[in-house]
CSV table of C-alpha atoms in Angstrom, one decimal:
chain,number,residue,atom,x,y,z
A,1,MET,CA,-0.2,-0.3,-0.1
A,2,LYS,CA,1.0,3.7,-0.9
A,3,MET,CA,0.5,6.6,0.7
A,4,ASP,CA,-1.7,9.5,-0.7
A,5,VAL,CA,-1.2,13.1,-0.3
A,6,LEU,CA,-3.6,16.0,-0.7
A,7,LEU,CA,-2.3,19.8,-0.9
A,8,GLY,CA,-2.9,23.0,-2.0
A,9,LEU,CA,-1.6,24.4,-5.0
A,10,GLN,CA,-1.8,28.1,-4.9
A,11,TRP,CA,-0.9,30.1,-1.6
A,12,GLY,CA,-3.2,28.3,0.5
A,13,ASP,CA,-6.9,28.7,1.6
A,14,GLU,CA,-7.7,26.8,-1.7
A,15,GLY,CA,-10.3,23.9,0.8
A,16,LYS,CA,-7.8,21.1,1.8
A,17,GLY,CA,-10.4,20.6,5.1
A,18,LYS,CA,-13.6,20.1,2.7
A,19,ILE,CA,-11.7,18.0,0.4
A,20,VAL,CA,-10.2,16.1,3.4
A,21,ASP,CA,-13.6,15.1,4.8
A,22,VAL,CA,-15.2,14.6,1.8
A,23,LEU,CA,-12.2,11.5,0.8
A,24,ALA,CA,-11.9,10.4,4.6
A,25,PRO,CA,-14.3,7.4,4.1
A,26,GLN,CA,-11.6,5.9,1.5
A,27,TYR,CA,-9.2,6.3,4.2
A,28,GLU,CA,-8.1,4.7,7.5
A,29,VAL,CA,-5.3,7.4,8.6
A,30,VAL,CA,-5.3,10.9,8.4
A,31,ALA,CA,-1.9,12.4,9.3
A,32,ARG,CA,-1.0,15.9,9.1
A,33,PHE,CA,2.9,16.6,8.2
A,34,GLN,CA,3.6,20.0,8.1
A,35,GLY,CA,2.9,23.6,9.6
A,36,GLY,CA,1.0,24.4,13.1
A,37,PRO,CA,-1.8,26.6,14.1
A,38,ASN,CA,-1.5,28.5,11.4
A,39,ALA,CA,-3.5,26.3,8.7
A,40,GLY,CA,-7.2,26.8,9.1
A,41,HIS,CA,-9.1,23.9,7.9
A,42,THR,CA,-12.7,24.7,7.4
A,43,LEU,CA,-15.3,22.1,6.9
A,44,GLU,CA,-19.2,22.2,6.1
A,45,PHE,CA,-21.5,19.3,6.8
A,46,ASP,CA,-25.8,18.9,8.5
A,47,GLY,CA,-25.5,22.8,8.7
A,48,ILE,CA,-22.9,23.1,10.9
A,49,LYS,CA,-19.0,24.8,10.5
A,50,HIS,CA,-16.1,24.1,11.8
A,51,VAL,CA,-12.7,25.6,11.5
A,52,LEU,CA,-9.2,23.0,12.6
A,53,HIS,CA,-6.5,24.5,13.2
A,54,GLN,CA,-3.8,21.2,14.5
A,55,ILE,CA,-5.9,18.4,14.5
A,56,PRO,CA,-6.4,16.3,10.9
A,57,SER,CA,-9.8,16.9,9.2
A,58,GLY,CA,-10.6,13.0,9.6
A,59,ILE,CA,-11.2,14.2,13.3
A,60,PHE,CA,-15.1,13.6,12.3
A,61,ARG,CA,-15.3,10.0,11.6
A,62,SER,CA,-15.2,8.0,14.2
A,63,GLN,CA,-13.1,4.7,12.2
A,64,ILE,CA,-10.6,7.1,11.2
A,65,LEU,CA,-7.3,7.6,12.9
A,66,ASN,CA,-6.0,11.3,12.7
A,67,ILE,CA,-1.9,11.7,13.4
A,68,ILE,CA,-0.5,14.9,14.0
A,69,GLY,CA,3.0,14.0,12.5
A,70,ASN,CA,6.5,14.7,13.7
A,71,GLY,CA,7.0,17.5,10.7
A,72,VAL,CA,3.7,19.5,12.9
A,73,VAL,CA,4.5,22.7,15.2
A,74,LEU,CA,2.1,22.5,17.7
A,75,ASP,CA,0.9,24.9,20.4
A,76,PRO,CA,-0.8,22.7,23.3
A,77,ILE,CA,-2.9,25.6,24.5
A,78,ILE,CA,-4.2,26.3,21.0
A,79,LEU,CA,-4.4,22.0,20.4
A,80,LYS,CA,-6.5,21.6,23.8
A,81,LYS,CA,-9.0,24.4,23.1
A,82,GLU,CA,-9.6,22.5,19.5
A,83,ILE,CA,-10.1,19.5,21.5
A,84,GLU,CA,-12.7,20.9,24.0
A,85,GLY,CA,-14.3,22.5,20.7
A,86,LEU,CA,-14.9,18.9,19.5
A,87,GLY,CA,-16.8,18.5,22.4
A,88,LYS,CA,-20.4,19.3,20.9
A,89,PHE,CA,-19.5,16.2,18.4
A,90,SER,CA,-19.1,13.8,21.2
A,91,ILE,CA,-15.9,12.3,19.3
A,92,ASP,CA,-14.1,10.0,21.2
A,93,TYR,CA,-10.4,12.0,20.6
A,94,ARG,CA,-8.7,9.2,22.7
A,95,LYS,CA,-9.5,7.0,20.6
A,96,ASN,CA,-8.6,8.2,17.2
A,97,LEU,CA,-6.4,11.3,17.6
A,98,VAL,CA,-2.7,10.4,18.1
A,99,VAL,CA,0.3,12.6,18.4
A,100,SER,CA,4.1,12.2,17.5
A,101,LYS,CA,6.0,12.1,20.5
A,102,LYS,CA,9.0,14.1,17.7
A,103,ALA,CA,6.5,17.4,16.9
A,104,THR,CA,8.0,20.3,18.3
A,105,ILE,CA,6.2,22.4,20.7
A,106,ILE,CA,5.5,26.1,20.0
A,107,ILE,CA,6.2,27.6,23.3
A,108,PRO,CA,4.6,31.3,24.8
A,109,THR,CA,7.7,33.0,23.8
A,110,HIS,CA,7.7,31.9,20.4
A,111,LYS,CA,4.9,34.2,19.9
A,112,LEU,CA,6.2,36.8,21.4
A,113,LEU,CA,9.2,36.8,19.2
A,114,ASP,CA,7.2,36.2,16.0
A,115,ALA,CA,5.4,39.6,17.0
A,116,ALA,CA,9.2,41.3,17.7
A,117,TYR,CA,10.3,40.6,14.5
A,118,GLU,CA,7.8,41.1,12.3
A,119,GLN,CA,7.5,44.5,14.4
A,120,SER,CA,11.3,45.1,13.3
A,121,LYS,CA,10.8,45.1,9.7
A,122,GLY,CA,8.4,48.3,9.9
A,123,ASP,CA,6.8,48.3,6.0
A,124,LYS,CA,8.5,45.2,4.9
A,125,LYS,CA,6.7,42.7,7.0
A,126,ILE,CA,6.0,38.9,5.7
A,127,GLY,CA,2.4,39.3,6.8
A,128,SER,CA,3.1,36.1,9.9
A,129,THR,CA,-0.1,35.0,11.3
A,130,LEU,CA,1.8,35.6,14.7
A,131,LYS,CA,1.3,31.9,16.1
A,132,GLY,CA,5.0,31.8,16.5
A,133,ILE,CA,5.3,29.3,13.7
A,134,GLY,CA,8.8,30.7,12.3
A,135,PRO,CA,10.9,30.7,15.6
A,136,THR,CA,9.9,27.4,16.7
A,137,TYR,CA,11.0,26.2,13.8
A,138,GLN,CA,13.8,28.1,13.5
A,139,ASP,CA,14.4,26.5,17.1
A,140,LYS,CA,14.0,23.3,15.4
A,141,ILE,CA,16.3,23.8,12.8
A,142,GLY,CA,19.0,25.5,15.8
A,143,ARG,CA,18.5,22.1,17.6
A,144,SER,CA,17.6,24.1,21.1
A,145,ALA,CA,13.8,23.2,20.6
A,146,LEU,CA,11.3,21.7,22.7
A,147,ARG,CA,9.6,18.5,21.5
A,148,ILE,CA,6.0,16.7,22.8
A,149,GLY,CA,8.1,13.5,23.7
A,150,ASP,CA,9.6,16.3,26.4
A,151,ILE,CA,6.7,17.0,28.2
A,152,LEU,CA,6.9,13.1,29.4
A,153,SER,CA,10.8,14.0,31.0
A,154,PRO,CA,11.5,14.9,34.8
A,155,GLU,CA,14.1,17.4,33.6
A,156,PHE,CA,10.9,19.2,31.5
A,157,ARG,CA,11.1,22.3,33.3
A,158,GLU,CA,14.3,22.3,33.2
A,159,LYS,CA,14.9,22.0,29.7
A,160,TYR,CA,11.6,25.1,29.4
A,161,ASP,CA,13.7,27.3,31.8
A,162,ALA,CA,16.7,26.7,29.7
A,163,LEU,CA,15.0,27.9,26.1
A,164,LEU,CA,12.8,31.0,28.3
A,165,GLU,CA,16.0,33.0,28.9
A,166,LYS,CA,17.0,32.0,25.7
A,167,HIS,CA,14.4,33.7,24.1
A,168,LYS,CA,13.9,36.6,26.9
A,169,THR,CA,17.5,37.8,25.7
A,170,THR,CA,16.5,37.8,22.0
A,171,LEU,CA,13.1,40.0,23.4
A,172,SER,CA,15.4,42.4,25.3
A,173,PHE,CA,17.5,43.0,22.1
A,174,TYR,CA,14.6,43.9,20.3
A,175,ASN,CA,13.0,46.0,23.2
A,176,PHE,CA,9.6,43.9,22.8
A,177,PRO,CA,7.3,43.8,26.0
A,178,THR,CA,6.6,40.8,28.3
A,179,ASP,CA,4.5,41.6,30.2
A,180,GLN,CA,1.7,39.4,29.5
A,181,LEU,CA,3.9,36.3,29.7
A,182,ASP,CA,3.2,35.1,32.9
A,183,GLU,CA,-0.5,34.7,31.9
A,184,MET,CA,0.6,33.4,29.1
A,185,GLU,CA,2.6,30.7,31.0
A,186,LYS,CA,0.1,29.7,33.5
A,187,GLN,CA,-2.3,29.0,29.9
A,188,PHE,CA,0.8,26.7,28.8
A,189,PHE,CA,1.5,24.2,31.9
A,190,GLU,CA,-2.4,23.6,32.3
A,191,ALA,CA,-2.0,22.7,29.3
A,192,VAL,CA,1.0,20.5,28.6
A,193,ASP,CA,-0.9,18.5,31.3
A,194,PHE,CA,-4.0,18.3,29.8
A,195,ILE,CA,-1.3,16.7,26.4
A,196,LYS,CA,-0.2,14.5,28.6
A,197,THR,CA,-3.4,12.5,28.9
A,198,LEU,CA,-3.3,12.2,25.2
A,199,ASN,CA,-1.9,9.3,23.2
A,200,LEU,CA,1.6,10.3,22.4
A,201,ILE,CA,3.2,7.7,20.2
A,202,ASP,CA,6.3,7.3,17.6
A,203,SER,CA,4.4,8.0,14.8
A,204,GLU,CA,6.5,6.9,12.1
A,205,TYR,CA,6.4,3.8,12.8
A,206,VAL,CA,2.5,3.4,13.5
A,207,VAL,CA,2.2,5.1,10.2
A,208,ASN,CA,4.7,2.9,8.0
A,209,GLU,CA,2.8,-0.2,10.0
A,210,ALA,CA,-0.4,0.6,9.0
A,211,LEU,CA,1.2,0.5,5.4
A,212,ALA,CA,2.6,-2.7,5.7
A,213,SER,CA,-0.9,-3.4,7.1
A,214,ASN,CA,-2.5,-2.4,3.9
A,215,LYS,CA,-4.6,0.3,5.7
A,216,ARG,CA,-5.2,3.4,3.4
A,217,ILE,CA,-3.4,6.6,4.6
A,218,LEU,CA,-3.8,10.0,3.3
A,219,ALA,CA,-1.2,13.3,4.5
A,220,GLU,CA,-3.1,16.2,4.7
A,221,GLY,CA,-0.8,19.4,4.0
A,222,ALA,CA,-1.3,22.6,5.4
A,223,GLN,CA,-1.1,26.1,4.1
A,224,GLY,CA,0.0,25.9,0.1
A,225,SER,CA,3.0,25.3,-2.5
A,226,LEU,CA,3.8,28.6,-3.2
A,227,LEU,CA,4.3,29.4,0.2
A,228,ASP,CA,6.9,26.3,0.8
A,229,VAL,CA,10.2,27.2,2.5
A,230,ASP,CA,12.2,26.3,-0.6
A,231,PHE,CA,10.2,26.7,-3.3
A,232,GLY,CA,7.2,29.3,-2.7
A,233,SER,CA,7.5,33.3,-2.9
A,234,TYR,CA,10.6,33.3,-0.9
A,235,PRO,CA,10.8,35.3,2.2
A,236,PHE,CA,6.8,36.0,1.9
A,237,VAL,CA,6.9,32.6,2.6
A,238,THR,CA,5.7,29.8,5.9
A,239,SER,CA,8.4,28.1,7.3
A,240,SER,CA,8.0,24.1,6.8
A,241,ASN,CA,8.0,22.7,3.3
A,242,THR,CA,4.5,22.5,2.2
A,243,MET,CA,5.1,19.9,-0.6
A,244,THR,CA,5.0,16.3,-1.3
A,245,ALA,CA,8.2,15.6,-0.2
A,246,GLY,CA,7.1,17.4,3.4
A,247,ALA,CA,5.1,14.5,3.6
A,248,CYS,CA,7.7,12.2,3.9
A,249,THR,CA,9.9,13.9,6.1
A,250,GLY,CA,6.8,15.2,8.3
A,251,LEU,CA,5.6,11.5,8.6
A,252,GLY,CA,9.0,9.4,8.4
A,253,VAL,CA,7.6,8.2,5.0
A,254,ALA,CA,10.0,7.1,2.4
A,255,PRO,CA,9.5,8.5,-1.3
A,256,SER,CA,9.0,5.3,-2.8
A,257,ARG,CA,5.9,4.9,-1.0
A,258,ILE,CA,3.9,7.8,-2.1
A,259,GLY,CA,0.6,6.8,-4.3
A,260,GLU,CA,-1.9,9.8,-5.6
A,261,VAL,CA,-1.2,13.2,-4.9
A,262,PHE,CA,-4.2,15.2,-5.1
A,263,GLY,CA,-4.1,18.7,-5.9
A,264,ILE,CA,-6.4,21.1,-4.7
A,265,PHE,CA,-6.4,25.0,-6.4
A,266,LYS,CA,-9.2,27.4,-6.9
A,267,ALA,CA,-11.2,28.6,-9.5
A,268,TYR,CA,-9.5,31.8,-9.1
A,269,CYS,CA,-6.3,32.9,-6.6
A,270,THR,CA,-6.4,34.0,-3.4
A,271,ARG,CA,-3.2,34.8,-1.6
A,272,VAL,CA,-3.0,36.4,2.9
A,273,GLY,CA,0.0,38.5,3.8
A,274,SER,CA,2.6,40.0,1.9
A,275,GLY,CA,4.4,39.0,-1.1
A,276,PRO,CA,4.4,38.9,-5.2
A,277,PHE,CA,0.6,37.9,-6.6
A,278,PRO,CA,0.9,39.0,-10.3
A,279,THR,CA,-2.8,38.3,-11.1
A,280,GLU,CA,-4.2,40.4,-8.3
A,281,LEU,CA,-7.2,42.6,-8.4
A,282,PHE,CA,-7.2,46.3,-6.8
A,283,ASP,CA,-11.0,47.3,-8.5
A,284,GLN,CA,-14.4,46.3,-8.2
A,285,THR,CA,-13.6,42.7,-9.3
A,286,GLY,CA,-11.1,41.5,-6.7
A,287,GLU,CA,-13.9,43.0,-4.4
A,288,ALA,CA,-16.7,41.7,-5.8
A,289,MET,CA,-14.7,38.5,-5.9
A,290,ARG,CA,-13.8,38.9,-2.4
A,291,LYS,CA,-17.5,39.4,-1.3
A,292,GLU,CA,-18.8,36.4,-3.1
A,293,GLY,CA,-16.0,34.3,-1.9
A,294,ASN,CA,-16.0,35.0,1.6
A,295,GLU,CA,-12.3,35.5,1.5
A,296,TYR,CA,-11.3,35.9,4.6
A,297,GLY,CA,-8.6,34.0,6.6
A,298,SER,CA,-9.9,31.3,8.6
A,299,THR,CA,-7.1,31.7,11.1
A,300,THR,CA,-6.6,35.5,11.2
A,301,GLY,CA,-9.9,37.0,9.6
A,302,ARG,CA,-7.9,39.0,7.4
A,303,PRO,CA,-9.3,39.9,3.8
A,304,ARG,CA,-7.6,38.3,1.5
A,305,ARG,CA,-6.2,39.7,-1.5
A,306,CYS,CA,-8.3,38.0,-4.9
A,307,GLY,CA,-7.0,38.0,-8.3
A,308,TRP,CA,-7.5,35.6,-11.6
A,309,LEU,CA,-6.3,32.1,-12.4
A,310,ASP,CA,-2.4,32.1,-12.9
A,311,LEU,CA,-1.7,29.2,-14.8
A,312,PRO,CA,2.4,29.6,-14.6
A,313,ALA,CA,2.2,29.4,-10.8
A,314,LEU,CA,0.1,25.9,-11.0
A,315,LYS,CA,2.2,24.4,-13.6
A,316,TYR,CA,4.9,24.9,-11.4
A,317,SER,CA,3.0,24.0,-8.0
A,318,ILE,CA,1.8,20.8,-10.2
A,319,MET,CA,5.4,19.9,-11.8
A,320,ILE,CA,7.5,20.2,-8.2
A,321,ASN,CA,4.5,18.2,-6.4
A,322,GLY,CA,3.8,15.4,-8.9
A,323,VAL,CA,0.4,16.1,-9.1
A,324,THR,CA,-1.8,12.9,-10.3
A,325,GLN,CA,-5.2,14.2,-10.0
A,326,LEU,CA,-6.7,17.9,-9.9
A,327,PHE,CA,-9.4,19.3,-7.6
A,328,MET,CA,-11.0,22.7,-8.3
A,329,MET,CA,-12.6,24.4,-6.1
A,330,LYS,CA,-14.6,27.6,-5.3
A,331,ALA,CA,-16.3,27.4,-9.0
A,332,ASP,CA,-19.3,29.1,-7.8
A,333,VAL,CA,-17.5,32.2,-6.5
A,334,LEU,CA,-17.1,33.4,-10.8
A,335,ASN,CA,-21.1,32.4,-11.3
A,336,ILE,CA,-21.7,36.0,-10.5
A,337,PHE,CA,-18.5,37.1,-14.0
A,338,GLU,CA,-19.8,37.3,-17.7
A,339,GLU,CA,-16.4,37.3,-18.6
A,340,ILE,CA,-13.6,35.2,-16.8
A,341,LEU,CA,-9.8,35.8,-17.4
A,342,VAL,CA,-6.8,33.4,-17.1
A,343,CYS,CA,-3.5,34.1,-16.8
A,344,THR,CA,-1.3,32.3,-19.5
A,345,HIS,CA,2.2,34.3,-19.0
A,346,TYR,CA,3.9,36.9,-17.8
A,347,GLU,CA,5.5,39.9,-19.6
A,348,LEU,CA,8.4,41.0,-17.9
A,349,PRO,CA,9.5,44.7,-17.8
A,350,ASN,CA,11.8,44.4,-20.8
A,351,GLY,CA,8.4,43.0,-22.6
A,352,GLU,CA,9.7,39.3,-22.8
A,353,LYS,CA,6.8,36.8,-22.1
A,354,ILE,CA,7.4,33.5,-20.2
A,355,ASP,CA,5.4,30.7,-18.6
A,356,LYS,CA,8.0,29.8,-15.6
A,357,LEU,CA,8.2,31.2,-12.0
A,358,THR,CA,12.2,32.2,-12.1
A,359,PHE,CA,14.2,33.1,-9.2
A,360,GLU,CA,14.2,37.0,-10.1
A,361,ILE,CA,10.6,36.8,-10.8
A,362,THR,CA,10.0,37.5,-7.0
A,363,ASP,CA,11.7,41.1,-7.1
A,364,MET,CA,9.8,42.2,-10.7
A,365,ASP,CA,7.3,44.4,-11.0
A,366,VAL,CA,5.3,41.5,-14.2
A,367,LYS,CA,2.5,42.2,-15.8
A,368,PRO,CA,-0.1,38.8,-16.3
A,369,VAL,CA,-1.0,38.3,-20.2
A,370,TYR,CA,-4.6,36.7,-19.9
A,371,ARG,CA,-7.1,34.2,-22.0
A,372,THR,CA,-10.6,35.6,-21.9
A,373,MET,CA,-13.1,32.6,-21.3
A,374,LYS,CA,-17.0,33.1,-21.5
A,375,GLY,CA,-18.5,32.9,-18.4
A,376,TRP,CA,-21.9,30.7,-17.1
A,377,ASN,CA,-23.4,33.9,-15.3
A,378,CYS,CA,-25.5,31.2,-12.9
A,379,SER,CA,-26.5,29.9,-10.0
A,380,LEU,CA,-24.9,26.2,-9.1
A,381,ALA,CA,-26.1,26.0,-5.6
A,382,GLU,CA,-28.3,22.9,-6.6
A,383,VAL,CA,-26.0,21.3,-8.9
A,384,ARG,CA,-25.5,17.7,-8.1
A,385,SER,CA,-23.9,16.1,-11.9
A,386,TYR,CA,-20.8,17.3,-13.9
A,387,ASN,CA,-23.4,16.7,-16.7
A,388,ASP,CA,-25.9,19.2,-15.5
A,389,PHE,CA,-22.8,22.0,-15.5
A,390,PRO,CA,-23.9,24.8,-17.4
A,391,THR,CA,-21.5,24.5,-21.1
A,392,GLU,CA,-18.9,27.7,-20.1
A,393,LEU,CA,-17.9,25.9,-17.3
A,394,LYS,CA,-17.2,22.7,-19.2
A,395,GLU,CA,-15.4,24.5,-21.2
A,396,TYR,CA,-13.2,26.2,-18.4
A,397,VAL,CA,-12.3,22.7,-17.2
A,398,SER,CA,-11.7,21.3,-20.4
A,399,TYR,CA,-9.1,24.1,-20.9
A,400,LEU,CA,-7.6,23.8,-17.9
A,401,GLU,CA,-7.3,20.2,-18.5
A,402,SER,CA,-5.3,20.5,-21.4
A,403,GLU,CA,-3.1,23.7,-20.1
A,404,LEU,CA,-2.5,21.3,-16.9
A,405,ASN,CA,-2.1,17.7,-18.8
A,406,VAL,CA,-3.5,16.5,-15.5
A,407,PRO,CA,-7.1,15.8,-14.9
A,408,ILE,CA,-9.8,17.4,-12.8
A,409,LYS,CA,-11.5,14.9,-11.0
A,410,LEU,CA,-13.6,17.0,-9.0
A,411,VAL,CA,-15.1,20.5,-9.1
A,412,SER,CA,-16.6,21.5,-5.4
A,413,VAL,CA,-19.6,24.3,-6.5
A,414,GLY,CA,-20.1,25.4,-2.5
A,415,PRO,CA,-19.3,24.7,1.0
A,416,ASP,CA,-21.3,22.1,1.4
A,417,ARG,CA,-20.3,18.0,1.1
A,418,VAL,CA,-23.3,17.7,-1.0
A,419,GLN,CA,-21.9,20.5,-3.0
A,420,THR,CA,-18.6,18.2,-4.3
A,421,ILE,CA,-19.2,16.9,-7.5
A,422,MET,CA,-16.9,14.4,-8.9
A,423,LYS,CA,-16.0,14.7,-12.8
C-alpha cells in the first residue's frame, strides 16, 4: 500500500479541509505532516461550520485514526481549545487522535518573538500569522527546540527554562514587552498537563506499520505549495516544506511509498499576507470576488487578496509536487462574472513573455497576460452532477485540463459536502 498526499497548489486557503472530509471515508488514517496553528481548515456539513487548526480533518469520522506528525509545530494551548471545541460532536479523541512525540512545541515566547521579528521589519513585513510558527521552526533547525516527548521527562521544566532564557535575551534586544508572559505560561502549563493525557506515539512506526498492513493513509498538507520555504515566493513564505516531499520528512515515509498526489486549487487565486501576486485585482472585480467567496482568513480573519487564475504558478506547483489528480474548488464564486480571465504568461519589464516562475520573478513587477473566456453567469447551488454543469463551466474545466496536462477529477460548487461534484 502507498500513502496518498493531498495539498494546496496556490498560496493556501484552497479548501483542503473540505476535501479531506469528503475523501476521508476511503481512508483508515489521516495525518498532518507540517505547519501548525497558522493553518485553518474549514469543514461544513449538516448545517455546521467548523474550523480545525492542528487536528487532521478526518477527526469527524469515528473510524479514522488521525495523526499529528513529527513535522508539525504544535501549540498545546490551541490544541487543548481545539479538542474542547470538539466536545459538542461527541468525538472520542482519545481513541482516534494521536500525536507524534517528535512534533515540536510552540512555547509562549515563540509567539512574542514572532511579533518582535515582524514589528522590526517595518513596512517589509511578511504577513506572519503571529502564531509563533517561524521562531519554533528556527529553534528546531537550531537544535534547541522542545518536542512533545520532552513533556514526559522529569527534566522538562529545566529544558523549558533554558529555552525561555534564550528567548528573553533576544526579546530584550528587540526591546519587546513581556508583560503578558505570566498569564501565557499559566495557560501553557495547564495545556501541557492536558496533552500528557493524550495518546503520544512514535508516529513513524505507526504510519509505516499501517502501510505494511495495507491500510489506506491520506497525508494532509497545510498552507499552499507557493508558500513552501524552498520553492515558494521567498521570503514571503511559511517556515516548512508544504509540498509532497514534506510529507515524507513530516511523517517518516519513504518517497517510494507515495501514491496519488491530489492537488487542490481555486478556480481563481487568493493570498493572505505580503508577497508577489501577479494577477491580483485592486478594482471592483477583485472586491466582488472577495465578497462572493467570503475571502477572509479562517485563522486570522484578514481579508484575502483576490485575483484571476494564474496558470504559470499552477503548472509550477503541479511539477514540483508530482500531482496526479486535480480538484478545483469554489467554482461557484465565478458565477457572477460574464467574462473570466486566465493568466497564461507573464510579461517582464523588458517586454519578454515567460510562463515560468524564475528566481528573479519575486522581485520583478510582472504584468499578467490573459486569455478571456465566457462565464456561465448562473447559480450552481443545486447542481449535483457534472453533466448538469453549464457549457461555459465545462469549457473552462476542459481548457484547464488541456493546459495543465493533469485530469480535474472534482469540482466544488459550494461549501457543503453535497456540493462536491466528481467528474
